[in-house]
Structures are given as C-alpha cells and as structure tokens.
Amino acid sequence: MGVTTARRTARHPLSVAAKPHELTWRAKLRRDWPLLVMNLPMLLLVLAFWWIPALGNVIAFQDYNPYTDGIAGSPIIGFTNFALLFQDPQFLRAIANTLSITAFQLVFYFPVPIMLALLLNSIVSARLRAFVQGVVYMPFFFSWVLVIAIFQQMFGGAGLLAQILREHGHQGVDWMTSSDTFILLITSQTVWKDAGWGAIIFLAALSTIDPNLYEAAAVDGARRWRRMWHITLPGLRPVIVLLLILRLGDALNVGFEQFMLQRSAVGSEASEVFDTFVYWSGLRTGDLGYGAAAGLFKGLVGLLLIVAANRVAHAFGERGVYSRS
Amino acid sequence: MTVLASRKPSRLAPWEERPSPVGRLGKGSLITLIVVVILGPLYTILLTSLSSAATVNRAGGLVLVPEGITFEAYEQIFSDTVVSRAILVSTGVTVVGTLISAGVSILGAYSLSRPGSFLHRPLLFSVLLMFVFFPGIIPVYLMVSGLGLKDSYWSLILPTAVSAFNVVVLRSFFMSIPGEVLDSARIDGAGEFRILWRIVLPMSKAVTAVVAMFYAVGYWNAWFNAMLYIDDTRKWPLALILRQYVVDSNPLPSATAGVTGDAPPTLAIKMAIVVIAVIPALIIYPFVQRHFTKGVIVGAVKG
C-alpha cells in the first residue's frame, strides 16, 4: 500500500493498492464477507448476553411483574425504584461497605504486588526465582470457593489455628465468622490469591528498565537502596499510576463471589456490597425491577468512573483503559 | 537458608556490591515465609485427604505429620454418585466450554484484527463496550430463563462464553503479525479461513494456549452461573458441591447419595474434594506457565 500514488488509486478504485476508505461498501462486503462470517458466533453471543440484557434494564423503570405482564405489559413508574433505593438502609450500607472496602484494599493490598515484584526481581539465582514465581502465581488459578474453603480450614472454628491453640490450652478462635475483622479477612484472602499474579505486570515493567542506568548510578556512588529509589521506582511509576487510576475507576467492583460466599457466615452487616445487594434484593425477594435498578445504578456509576479514570490517565500521558484495545 | 547465604553471587554485575549477610538472611527468610504460606495449607490439606478417619481424629483436625497413607476418602468420593456426577459435569462443561470459547474468540479476534474491513469499527465497539459496562445480574438472568436455558448445561457456558479481555489479547497479538506474511498468502490464493488456520494460529501458539487456559480455569472454577441457573442438584458442578459441602458444611443434597447421604461428611472426604478441585489447574499450569510472560504481557501491557 505504501508506494501507491494518488493518480493510480483514482484510476483503479478497486485495486489491491486502493486505500480502504475509497472502496464502496459493496466492494468491501464482497472482499470481507469471510471476516463477517467469522465474527458471527461472537456477535450472536454478545447480542444475546450483552445487548439484549442491556436493553432489558428498562425493567428498572417499571413495576415489573414477570408472571402476568412481562416487559411489554408492566407499567412504567419512572424513577420510583431509584428513589426507594436511596431510602433503603440496606442499600446505603452496601454503598458504604463497597467504598470502605475499596479504600482499605487500596492501602493494604495495592502496594503488595509492587513489593513482591521488587523482591522477585532481586532474587539472583534464576532457578530459585523461577520456583518462587511459580509458587506465588499459583493461587490465582484457584476459585474463590476453594480459597475460602482453605482459609476456613486454617482460621475457622475447627481449623488448624484453633486446633493448635487448643492443644496449648488456649481458647480457639474463629476468624471466619467475625464481622469486626471481616475486612482484614477478605484483604488477606485477596493478597493470598492475587498478589503473586498482580506482580507480573510490575515485573514486566522492571525488565524494561535500562541496566546502563544502574551501572551509571553505581559509578556515581549510589548504593543499592539509592538505586532502587532513584531508578527502579521512577521506572515503575507509569505502571503504578496507571493501575492506581484503573483501580479507582473500578471502585464499585470489589469482587462478588468472596462476599456472596461468606455472607451467611459473617452476616450482611459487614459483607453486603453492591452485587450481593442486587442478588438478594432482586432475585431472592423476587422484586426484579428494584434489583435491576440497583444493578443499573452501579453499572452507570461504574461507567462514569471508568471514563473519568481514563481521562485522568490520558492527562498523565498514559494510554488508559482503552489501551487494552 | 545457609545454602542461600553461602552461595556465590552469580548474576551480579562487576560494579555491584555484595549484599550484607543480614540483608541476605532477611530476604531468604521472607522468601521462605511466602512459599510456606502458600504451600503449607495445600500440604496439610493433601495429607489430611490421604489419612484414615482414626488418624484425623487423633490429630484433632488437620493432619500435619504423615502417618499411614490411605486412599479411603477418594474411594468413597468416587463411589458416591453425587460427587462423581459433579466431577463429570465440571469436566464436561470445562472441555465443551473451552472449545466453544476459544473457537469463538479466535474467529472473532481474527475478524477484528483487520482495520478498515467492512463494519470493523461497530463490531469492535460492541466488544469493547463489554469492558466498561455490565448489563447487570438480573437482566442477564431474565435473558437466560427467557431462552429456556435454566437447568440446562448451556447456562453454565453461553452467558460467559466470550471474555472481552481474552478477545482483545488475541486480537492485539494477531495484529502484531506482519501484514506482508498474510498478503503473500493472499496472493497465493489462500482465503481468510485458510490464512487463520495455516498461518496465524501456528504463529500464535503461546497466546492461544494462555487464553485457552484462562477459559478452562474459568469454567472449572465457575460457581455463580450454576447457583443462579441450576436447580436440579444432579446437574451441579463440583464448585457448587464444594460450597455446599465444604464451605457451608451442609449434608449433601441427595439422600440416595450412598455413603455420605446420612452421615455428615468427614474431614478427610472434605479435603479430598478440595484436592480434586485444585488438581486440574495444577496439571495445566506447568505447561502454560512458560507462555505467561509472552502471552499475557504482550496483550495487557503493550495493548
């Protein structure tokens, strides 16, 4: 395509050398129909499980009754469901819990993968490093049910810790059912499961730092810690800023299964978050319009947050969320 | 640790100073601690699942010291219809689901990897929207029941069959293949399907393997779809059994379940279920691990 002159494309609009936008849609369709056929299965799935449900959110504005009226017949009640939501103490608690969990994890989870990456990167022996990496990535591939089952066996009322304490004549503890320490529990579960995997992206960033910088700094007399402070951390800064912004854009998503699975053990007081609220208020009590309103509210606020976070990322000179495209 | 402290610094650059013994000891213990925190629970769970009821009783719970390995718990699980059915269901859903997801994603990602093609922008947009907005649990639930998929194995596969992230990872890898390679095949008369099958896929083995593994692990671990859509306990996947039986300590649903129907599950049996739930991930993991950096980071970081 590179050597094409304007005159040649003008004379042969359908030639291989033509620029894409100069083709008519008919010509493009004739050329690209195999690509459309390839796209079809994915398009059908996206249509069925994204577009139609997204439009189905209209029930949030209805007094929806699935048995007698359906979506077409249920009366439109405007923003009544949303107004009710903001008078619902359970919903307000779900918001408060979600935001405090996000804030807590930002402080106590977010730095862990960075520190882990620095530690892994500083292991000199290649074999030891590969082994440790293999071990810390592993829990990422376990399901939440499994992680919670494992934590229960370690810290639950009948778990290993309680067992050892009892053997030494102490009272057994049960951290799995205490609502006071719940936020600590879920954060340590997140660290155990995801921190190793989270370190991958920082390791990748570390590997792109020019080793000559370290040597130059060493020649100038900078020792280990000064090199980390002046070269390694500035090298990581773009990734850290990007992930921080993305995390803020994702503030309403604190992980669903973790809360769903432990809700009965610790009570809804501490463990109710947005998604569990939608499930219990909508599907469990059968008030589908109300639950859909809560879900839609979360989706729209989340959308705003992501767009805003992306703007901020661009302002910092990063490529932002859409860079994943 | 002593091994660690006395080892010669092999990868140190000439200008690099040797770390102090205290620093090395600190780092060594930290690494050991991390490894023990991750592998320790797995060790004691595996050991408990391999112990007899008497050993478990004597230990007062989880077993820390090996003493008479026995496969009793596993024999009971495989003679129990509920658990062995769940293992079958999970295996089937994982295999079929992974084939569907990987196939659909590869075809979709390839078709989106050609900027300027017919309808390229709107189709790409429809995938990218999945990143920023989730329609919500309830509308998706209504759609699934509207399609009559409740209590069908398809409800465990279709709603989550396409992951936008995986499609985008595949797409960005396909786009990094030089256009000249594809053009030369086109000149030789190859159609799009042949190009994808003969040229693009063989060049993208690493990223395809990683994406397929993500899908497989996702299906094996999936629990929420089953909780929403499957009421018939005979169609439960293993993850749901794990929740009912191990996390919530409920007796198993069916009274005709043989050994476990009347008596509450013993610890060894619970731990054996945990082990079975872990195993598939551990089997695939070593094969795919070496592709992680290549496959995932290319897609995630570079975009």
XYZ file of C-alpha atoms in Angstrom, chain B residues 20-277:
258
model
C 25.238 -7.849 53.548
C 24.697 -11.173 55.368
C 21.845 -9.609 57.354
C 20.172 -8.489 54.161
C 20.516 -11.916 52.586
C 19.209 -13.657 55.686
C 16.250 -11.253 55.781
C 15.449 -11.799 52.150
C 15.900 -15.551 52.457
C 13.509 -15.791 55.387
C 10.958 -13.587 53.629
C 11.010 -15.818 50.557
C 10.760 -18.939 52.699
C 7.819 -17.426 54.572
C 5.962 -16.607 51.348
C 6.480 -20.103 49.965
C 5.358 -21.714 53.247
C 2.249 -19.517 53.477
C 1.173 -20.661 50.017
C 2.278 -24.296 50.019
C 1.675 -25.026 53.730
C -2.140 -25.116 53.587
C -2.023 -27.197 50.411
C 0.337 -29.660 52.094
C -1.793 -30.218 55.173
C -4.993 -30.469 53.111
C -3.451 -33.076 50.812
C -2.138 -35.002 53.801
C -5.488 -34.943 55.597
C -7.271 -36.198 52.480
C -4.845 -39.140 52.414
C -5.340 -40.047 56.094
C -7.683 -42.517 57.714
C -10.508 -41.321 59.966
C -8.574 -42.587 63.009
C -5.505 -40.510 62.128
C -7.637 -37.416 61.585
C -9.316 -37.956 64.975
C -6.009 -38.390 66.754
C -4.658 -35.207 65.170
C -7.788 -33.375 66.318
C -8.385 -31.924 62.855
C -5.935 -31.347 60.027
C -3.013 -33.732 59.820
C 0.482 -32.218 59.869
C 2.645 -35.341 60.176
C 2.238 -38.143 57.633
C 1.108 -41.423 59.179
C -0.230 -44.325 57.132
C -1.311 -43.010 53.736
C -4.693 -44.336 52.621
C -6.976 -43.612 49.685
C -10.196 -44.314 51.640
C -11.593 -40.822 51.184
C -11.063 -40.874 47.422
C -12.642 -44.321 47.119
C -15.702 -43.053 48.967
C -15.930 -39.971 46.751
C -15.811 -41.984 43.576
C -18.385 -44.461 44.865
C -20.668 -41.549 45.774
C -22.989 -40.679 42.925
C -23.429 -37.003 43.797
C -19.748 -36.102 43.919
C -18.648 -38.225 40.993
C -21.507 -36.830 38.896
C -20.367 -33.319 39.800
C -16.834 -34.137 38.721
C -18.183 -35.399 35.394
C -20.354 -32.301 34.937
C -17.450 -29.972 35.681
C -15.150 -31.846 33.323
C -17.708 -31.842 30.515
C -18.569 -28.171 30.921
C -14.869 -27.277 31.025
C -13.995 -29.222 27.872
C -17.010 -28.162 25.791
C -16.961 -24.605 27.130
C -13.267 -24.116 26.452
C -13.621 -25.395 22.892
C -16.541 -23.062 22.237
C -14.985 -20.034 23.938
C -11.571 -20.440 22.364
C -13.057 -21.092 18.913
C -15.448 -18.151 19.023
C -12.759 -15.838 20.436
C -10.111 -16.812 17.882
C -12.508 -16.356 14.954
C -13.815 -13.103 16.409
C -10.401 -11.725 17.261
C -9.061 -12.522 13.811
C -12.005 -10.866 12.106
C -11.428 -7.769 14.249
C -7.703 -7.690 13.562
C -8.124 -6.092 10.118
C -8.715 -2.365 10.457
C -10.643 -0.888 7.561
C -12.631 -4.042 6.834
C -16.390 -3.962 6.426
C -18.188 -2.972 9.665
C -14.879 -3.188 11.531
C -15.496 -0.235 13.829
C -19.020 -1.026 15.057
C -18.111 -4.689 15.628
C -15.006 -3.746 17.603
C -17.041 -1.217 19.555
C -19.585 -3.880 20.527
C -16.806 -5.945 22.089
C -15.088 -3.026 23.818
C -18.355 -1.962 25.429
C -18.201 -5.177 27.461
C -15.190 -3.710 29.244
C -16.893 -0.632 30.598
C -20.457 -1.680 31.280
C -22.033 -4.812 32.692
C -25.779 -5.057 31.990
C -26.436 -6.411 35.464
C -27.203 -9.762 37.020
C -30.968 -9.516 36.762
C -31.379 -8.688 33.034
C -28.924 -11.458 32.165
C -30.837 -13.834 34.425
C -34.102 -12.927 32.680
C -32.468 -13.465 29.289
C -31.167 -16.893 30.266
C -34.513 -18.013 31.621
C -36.252 -16.416 28.634
C -34.162 -18.601 26.324
C -35.239 -21.622 28.348
C -31.701 -22.372 29.427
C -32.485 -22.796 33.133
C -31.382 -26.203 34.383
C -29.504 -26.739 31.129
C -25.748 -27.195 30.939
C -25.698 -24.443 28.303
C -26.490 -21.924 31.033
C -23.080 -22.721 32.505
C -21.347 -21.962 29.216
C -23.098 -19.463 26.962
C -23.615 -16.390 29.228
C -19.888 -16.158 29.986
C -18.551 -17.726 26.787
C -16.900 -14.571 25.417
C -14.478 -12.605 27.549
C -13.714 -9.218 26.035
C -10.297 -9.251 27.667
C -9.275 -12.515 26.004
C -10.579 -11.384 22.621
C -8.568 -8.184 22.883
C -5.410 -10.050 23.922
C -5.765 -12.384 20.926
C -6.585 -9.512 18.591
C -3.578 -7.431 19.568
C -1.338 -10.444 19.071
C -2.834 -11.174 15.638
C -2.320 -7.524 14.689
C 1.359 -7.757 15.566
C 1.881 -10.386 12.847
C 3.438 -8.561 9.872
C 0.884 -7.835 7.161
C 3.327 -8.943 4.445
C 3.072 -12.548 5.634
C -0.702 -12.529 5.288
C -0.567 -10.631 1.987
C 1.764 -13.158 0.426
C -0.606 -15.971 1.396
C -3.467 -13.989 -0.106
C -1.587 -13.613 -3.363
C -1.068 -17.367 -3.381
C -4.833 -17.684 -3.302
C -5.490 -18.533 0.337
C -8.858 -17.476 1.784
C -9.300 -15.951 5.241
C -10.105 -19.266 6.920
C -7.032 -20.928 5.452
C -4.827 -17.982 6.449
C -6.128 -18.145 10.008
C -5.726 -21.917 10.271
C -2.424 -22.367 8.422
C -0.513 -19.175 9.173
C -1.914 -17.065 12.014
C -2.715 -19.840 14.504
C 0.640 -21.660 14.213
C 2.349 -18.318 14.805
C 0.271 -17.607 17.916
C 0.534 -20.880 19.818
C 1.716 -19.225 23.030
C -1.036 -16.665 23.310
C -3.685 -19.161 22.223
C -2.549 -21.609 24.892
C -2.732 -18.950 27.584
C -6.172 -17.765 26.515
C -7.489 -21.332 26.339
C -6.135 -21.971 29.812
C -7.846 -18.861 31.161
C -11.121 -20.070 29.741
C -10.607 -23.607 31.050
C -9.750 -22.439 34.557
C -12.722 -20.096 34.452
C -15.136 -22.892 33.563
C -13.707 -25.312 36.096
C -13.934 -22.721 38.876
C -17.288 -21.239 37.874
C -19.849 -21.335 40.583
C -22.103 -18.350 40.232
C -23.796 -19.347 36.979
C -24.564 -22.748 38.452
C -26.011 -21.201 41.602
C -28.276 -18.935 39.552
C -29.443 -21.289 36.866
C -29.182 -24.891 38.044
C -31.860 -26.011 40.494
C -31.539 -29.712 39.769
C -28.882 -30.926 42.216
C -27.948 -33.798 39.908
C -26.612 -31.254 37.426
C -24.428 -29.406 39.918
C -20.777 -28.797 39.027
C -18.017 -29.538 41.507
C -17.646 -25.917 42.617
C -21.201 -25.900 43.946
C -20.618 -29.180 45.797
C -17.528 -27.589 47.279
C -19.576 -24.714 48.563
C -22.437 -26.766 49.987
C -20.357 -29.499 51.408
C -17.021 -27.987 52.401
C -17.626 -24.281 53.000
C -21.163 -24.438 54.403
C -20.824 -27.974 55.871
C -24.309 -28.955 54.740
C -25.043 -32.612 54.174
C -25.097 -33.481 50.507
C -28.409 -32.799 48.750
C -29.439 -36.296 47.766
C -30.462 -38.867 50.361
C -29.657 -41.647 47.915
C -26.062 -40.490 47.812
C -24.714 -43.671 49.374
C -22.022 -43.217 51.993
C -22.404 -39.511 52.509
C -26.174 -39.314 52.358
C -26.901 -39.922 56.031
C -23.660 -39.250 57.873
C -22.123 -35.771 57.844
C -19.001 -35.623 55.684
C -15.762 -36.465 57.407
C -12.848 -34.063 57.243
C -10.817 -36.415 55.059
C -13.602 -36.537 52.474
C -13.988 -32.769 52.522
C -10.281 -32.319 51.989
C -10.292 -34.891 49.187
C -12.924 -32.799 47.380
C -10.723 -29.735 47.814
C -7.774 -31.633 46.356
C -9.818 -32.793 43.365
C -10.916 -29.198 42.769
